[in-house]
Amino acid sequence: MRITVFGAAGNVGSRVVTEALTRGHDVTAVVRDPARFGELHPEATHRAGDAGVPEHIAELSAGQDLVVNATRPAPGHENQHAAVSRALLDGLARAGGDVRLMIVGGAGSLTVPGKEAPGKGGGVLAIDDPAFVPTAWRHIALASNEQFDAVRTADTEVDWTYVSPSALLEPGVRTGVYRLGADELIVDAEGNSSISMEDLAVALLDEAERPKHHRARFTVGY
């Protein structure tokens, strides 16, 4: 499989690149600044490009099977999150073909198991539960919710998948063991919601190789 990864020098992106290369895929690792090429996996093809520019996306997705977006807005620029997703959809539509898009998003739009919002007739969103989204994280969680809305409401023929990690996403170890869900936060027996970045990459590549979620969101956790 030919895979392009935007945000390839980041915490999640670098792990996606490594996991894909380990499985024998042909990976193009993309960063905005060529000065960061030294941070990229030496076995990947290094390219410069901006996930917020449709022309860059169209060029870097040409001839590829999958585009993964693992970019994250810089502090103070959270409003770019949704705009980048729209640009990705636009760029892939311009490129034509059957290039699939997978977006690594956030957990804030997932519902909390066993909780209902008073008077709203629906579940409590993780973003509204401080146990899962502390106040300090709320700004990026809001941006991720807007990102998800931009993707799920888009009028597009692009085959997209939105990946929501657990509430706690940190560097860790690759176990290869995880659970999948749809729109509800995955929690363990103690009520914790977590996944390592390494196992998130495993789940993402498993989905890439054996697609099950077309134009849909899935979540992954322990």
Coordinates of N, CA and C in Angstrom, one line a residue, residues 43-158:
E43 N 13.6 5.5 6.3 CA 13.1 4.6 5.3 C 11.9 5.1 4.6
A44 N 11.4 6.3 5.0 CA 10.2 6.9 4.3 C 10.7 7.9 3.3
T45 N 9.9 8.2 2.3 CA 10.2 9.3 1.4 C 9.8 10.6 2.0
H46 N 10.7 11.5 2.0 CA 10.5 12.8 2.7 C 10.0 13.9 1.8
R47 N 8.9 14.5 2.1 CA 8.3 15.6 1.3 C 7.9 16.7 2.2
A48 N 7.9 17.9 1.6 CA 7.3 19.1 2.3 C 6.0 19.4 1.7
G49 N 5.1 19.8 2.6 CA 3.7 20.1 2.2 C 2.9 20.5 3.4
D50 N 1.8 21.2 3.1 CA 0.9 21.8 4.1 C -0.5 21.1 3.9
A51 N -0.9 20.4 5.0 CA -2.2 19.8 5.0 C -3.4 20.8 4.8
G52 N -3.1 22.1 5.0 CA -4.2 23.1 4.9 C -4.2 23.7 3.5
V53 N -3.4 23.2 2.6 CA -3.4 23.7 1.2 C -3.9 22.6 0.2
P54 N -5.1 22.7 -0.3 CA -5.6 21.7 -1.2 C -4.6 21.3 -2.4
E55 N -3.9 22.3 -2.9 CA -3.0 22.0 -4.0 C -1.9 21.0 -3.6
H56 N -1.4 21.2 -2.3 CA -0.3 20.3 -1.8 C -0.9 18.9 -1.6
I57 N -2.1 18.9 -1.1 CA -2.7 17.6 -0.9 C -2.9 16.8 -2.2
A58 N -3.4 17.5 -3.2 CA -3.7 16.9 -4.5 C -2.4 16.3 -5.0
E59 N -1.3 17.1 -4.9 CA 0.0 16.7 -5.4 C 0.6 15.5 -4.7
L60 N 0.5 15.5 -3.3 CA 1.1 14.5 -2.5 C 0.3 13.2 -2.4
S61 N -1.0 13.3 -2.8 CA -1.8 12.1 -2.8 C -1.9 11.4 -4.2
A62 N -1.3 12.0 -5.2 CA -1.4 11.4 -6.5 C -0.7 10.0 -6.5
G63 N -1.4 9.0 -7.0 CA -0.9 7.7 -7.1 C -0.8 6.9 -5.7
Q64 N -1.4 7.5 -4.7 CA -1.4 6.9 -3.4 C -2.7 6.1 -3.1
D65 N -2.6 5.2 -2.2 CA -3.8 4.5 -1.8 C -4.5 5.1 -0.6
L66 N -3.7 5.7 0.3 CA -4.2 6.3 1.6 C -3.5 7.5 2.0
V67 N -4.2 8.5 2.5 CA -3.7 9.7 3.1 C -4.1 9.7 4.5
V68 N -3.1 9.9 5.4 CA -3.4 9.9 6.9 C -3.0 11.4 7.3
N69 N -4.0 12.0 8.0 CA -3.7 13.3 8.6 C -3.5 13.1 10.1
A70 N -2.3 13.4 10.6 CA -2.0 13.4 12.0 C -1.5 14.7 12.5
T71 N -1.9 15.8 11.8 CA -1.5 17.1 12.2 C -2.2 17.6 13.4
R72 N -1.7 18.5 14.1 CA -2.3 19.1 15.2 C -2.0 20.6 15.2
P73 N -3.0 21.5 15.4 CA -2.7 22.9 15.3 C -1.8 23.4 16.5
A74 N -1.1 24.4 16.2 CA -0.2 25.0 17.2 C -1.1 25.8 18.2
P75 N -0.7 25.9 19.5 CA -1.4 26.6 20.5 C -1.8 28.0 20.0
G76 N -3.1 28.3 20.1 CA -3.5 29.6 19.7 C -4.1 29.6 18.3
H77 N -3.9 28.5 17.6 CA -4.4 28.3 16.2 C -5.4 27.1 16.1
E78 N -6.1 26.9 17.2 CA -7.0 25.7 17.2 C -8.0 25.8 16.1
N79 N -8.4 27.0 15.7 CA -9.5 27.1 14.7 C -9.0 26.6 13.3
Q80 N -7.8 26.3 13.2 CA -7.3 25.7 11.9 C -7.6 24.2 11.8
H81 N -8.0 23.6 12.9 CA -8.2 22.1 12.9 C -9.3 21.8 11.8
A82 N -10.5 22.4 11.9 CA -11.6 22.1 11.0 C -11.2 22.5 9.6
A83 N -10.5 23.6 9.4 CA -10.2 24.1 8.1 C -9.2 23.2 7.4
V84 N -8.3 22.6 8.1 CA -7.4 21.6 7.5 C -8.2 20.4 7.0
S85 N -9.1 19.9 7.8 CA -9.9 18.8 7.3 C -10.7 19.1 6.1
R86 N -11.2 20.3 6.0 CA -11.9 20.7 4.7 C -11.0 20.7 3.6
A87 N -9.8 21.2 3.8 CA -8.7 21.3 2.8 C -8.3 19.9 2.3
L88 N -8.2 19.0 3.2 CA -7.9 17.6 2.9 C -8.9 17.0 2.0
L89 N -10.2 17.2 2.3 CA -11.3 16.6 1.5 C -11.3 17.3 0.1
D90 N -11.0 18.6 0.1 CA -11.0 19.4 -1.1 C -9.8 18.9 -2.0
G91 N -8.7 18.7 -1.4 CA -7.5 18.3 -2.2 C -7.6 16.9 -2.8
L92 N -8.2 16.0 -2.0 CA -8.4 14.6 -2.5 C -9.5 14.6 -3.5
A93 N -10.5 15.4 -3.4 CA -11.5 15.5 -4.5 C -10.9 16.0 -5.8
R94 N -10.0 16.9 -5.7 CA -9.3 17.5 -6.9 C -8.5 16.4 -7.5
A95 N -7.8 15.6 -6.7 CA -6.9 14.6 -7.2 C -7.6 13.5 -7.9
G96 N -8.9 13.3 -7.6 CA -9.7 12.2 -8.2 C -9.2 10.9 -7.7
G97 N -9.6 9.8 -8.4 CA -9.2 8.5 -8.0 C -9.9 8.0 -6.7
D98 N -9.3 6.9 -6.2 CA -9.9 6.3 -5.0 C -9.0 6.4 -3.8
V99 N -8.4 7.5 -3.6 CA -7.5 7.7 -2.4 C -8.3 7.8 -1.2
R100 N -8.1 7.0 -0.2 CA -8.8 7.0 1.1 C -8.2 8.0 2.0
L101 N -9.0 8.6 2.9 CA -8.5 9.6 3.9 C -8.8 9.1 5.3
M102 N -7.8 9.0 6.1 CA -8.0 8.7 7.6 C -7.5 9.9 8.4
I103 N -8.3 10.4 9.3 CA -8.0 11.6 10.1 C -7.9 11.2 11.5
V104 N -6.8 11.5 12.2 CA -6.7 11.2 13.6 C -7.2 12.5 14.3
G105 N -8.3 12.3 15.0 CA -9.0 13.4 15.7 C -8.9 13.3 17.2
G106 N -10.0 13.7 17.8 CA -10.1 13.8 19.3 C -11.2 13.0 19.9
A107 N -11.2 12.9 21.2 CA -12.2 12.1 21.9 C -13.4 12.9 22.4
G108 N -13.3 14.2 22.3 CA -14.3 15.1 23.0 C -15.7 14.9 22.5
S109 N -15.9 14.4 21.3 CA -17.3 14.3 20.7 C -17.8 12.9 21.0
L110 N -17.1 12.0 21.7 CA -17.6 10.7 22.1 C -18.5 10.9 23.3
T111 N -19.5 10.0 23.4 CA -20.4 10.0 24.6 C -19.7 9.2 25.7
V112 N -20.0 9.6 27.0 CA -19.5 8.9 28.1 C -20.5 7.8 28.5
P113 N -20.0 6.6 28.6 CA -20.9 5.4 28.9 C -21.6 5.6 30.2
G114 N -22.9 5.3 30.2 CA -23.7 5.3 31.4 C -24.1 6.7 31.9
K115 N -23.9 7.8 31.1 CA -24.3 9.1 31.5 C -25.2 9.7 30.5
E116 N -26.3 10.4 31.0 CA -27.2 11.1 30.1 C -27.2 12.5 30.5
A117 N -27.3 13.4 29.4 CA -27.4 14.8 29.7 C -28.8 15.2 30.1
P118 N -28.9 15.8 31.3 CA -30.2 16.2 31.8 C -31.0 17.0 30.9
G119 N -32.2 16.6 30.6 CA -33.1 17.4 29.8 C -32.8 17.4 28.3
K120 N -31.7 16.7 27.9 CA -31.3 16.8 26.5 C -31.6 15.5 25.7
G121 N -32.0 14.4 26.5 CA -32.3 13.2 25.8 C -31.2 12.5 25.1
G122 N -30.0 12.8 25.5 CA -28.8 12.2 24.9 C -27.7 12.0 25.9
G123 N -26.6 11.4 25.4 CA -25.5 11.1 26.3 C -24.7 12.3 26.6
V124 N -24.0 12.3 27.7 CA -23.0 13.4 28.0 C -21.8 13.2 27.1
L125 N -21.4 14.3 26.5 CA -20.2 14.2 25.7 C -18.9 14.3 26.6
A126 N -17.9 13.6 26.1 CA -16.6 13.6 26.9 C -16.1 15.0 27.2
I127 N -16.3 15.9 26.2 CA -15.8 17.3 26.4 C -16.5 18.0 27.6
D128 N -17.7 17.5 27.9 CA -18.4 18.1 29.0 C -18.2 17.4 30.4
D129 N -17.3 16.4 30.4 CA -17.1 15.7 31.6 C -15.6 15.9 32.0
P130 N -15.3 16.7 33.0 CA -14.0 17.0 33.4 C -13.1 15.8 33.8
A131 N -13.8 14.7 34.1 CA -13.0 13.5 34.4 C -12.2 13.0 33.2
F132 N -12.7 13.3 32.0 CA -12.1 12.9 30.7 C -11.4 14.1 30.0
V133 N -12.0 15.2 30.0 CA -11.5 16.4 29.4 C -11.3 17.5 30.4
P134 N -10.2 17.6 31.0 CA -9.9 18.7 32.0 C -10.0 20.1 31.3
T135 N -10.2 21.1 32.1 CA -10.4 22.4 31.6 C -9.2 22.8 30.7
A136 N -8.0 22.4 31.0 CA -6.8 22.8 30.3 C -6.8 22.2 28.9
W137 N -7.6 21.1 28.7 CA -7.6 20.5 27.3 C -8.8 20.9 26.5
R138 N -9.7 21.7 27.1 CA -11.0 22.0 26.5 C -10.9 22.7 25.2
H139 N -9.9 23.6 25.0 CA -9.8 24.4 23.8 C -9.4 23.5 22.6
I140 N -8.5 22.5 22.8 CA -8.2 21.6 21.7 C -9.3 20.6 21.5
A141 N -10.0 20.2 22.6 CA -11.1 19.3 22.4 C -12.3 20.0 21.6
L142 N -12.5 21.2 21.9 CA -13.5 22.0 21.1 C -13.2 22.0 19.6
A143 N -11.9 22.3 19.4 CA -11.4 22.3 18.0 C -11.5 21.0 17.3
S144 N -11.3 19.9 18.0 CA -11.4 18.6 17.5 C -12.9 18.2 17.2
N145 N -13.8 18.7 18.1 CA -15.2 18.5 17.8 C -15.6 19.2 16.5
E146 N -15.1 20.4 16.3 CA -15.4 21.1 15.1 C -14.8 20.4 13.9
Q147 N -13.6 19.9 14.1 CA -13.0 19.1 13.0 C -13.9 17.9 12.6
F148 N -14.4 17.2 13.6 CA -15.2 16.0 13.3 C -16.5 16.5 12.6
D149 N -17.1 17.6 13.0 CA -18.3 18.1 12.4 C -18.0 18.5 10.9
A150 N -16.9 19.1 10.7 CA -16.5 19.4 9.3 C -16.4 18.2 8.4
V151 N -16.0 17.1 8.9 CA -15.8 15.9 8.1 C -17.1 15.2 7.9
R152 N -17.9 15.0 9.0 CA -19.1 14.2 8.9 C -20.2 14.9 8.1
T153 N -20.2 16.2 8.1 CA -21.2 17.0 7.4 C -20.8 17.4 6.0
A154 N -19.6 17.0 5.6 CA -19.1 17.5 4.2 C -19.8 16.8 3.1
D155 N -20.1 17.6 2.1 CA -20.7 17.0 0.9 C -19.5 16.6 0.0
T156 N -19.1 15.4 0.1 CA -17.9 14.9 -0.6 C -18.1 13.4 -1.0
E157 N -17.4 13.0 -2.0 CA -17.3 11.6 -2.4 C -16.1 10.9 -1.9
V158 N -15.2 11.7 -1.2 CA -14.0 11.1 -0.6 C -14.4 10.0 0.4

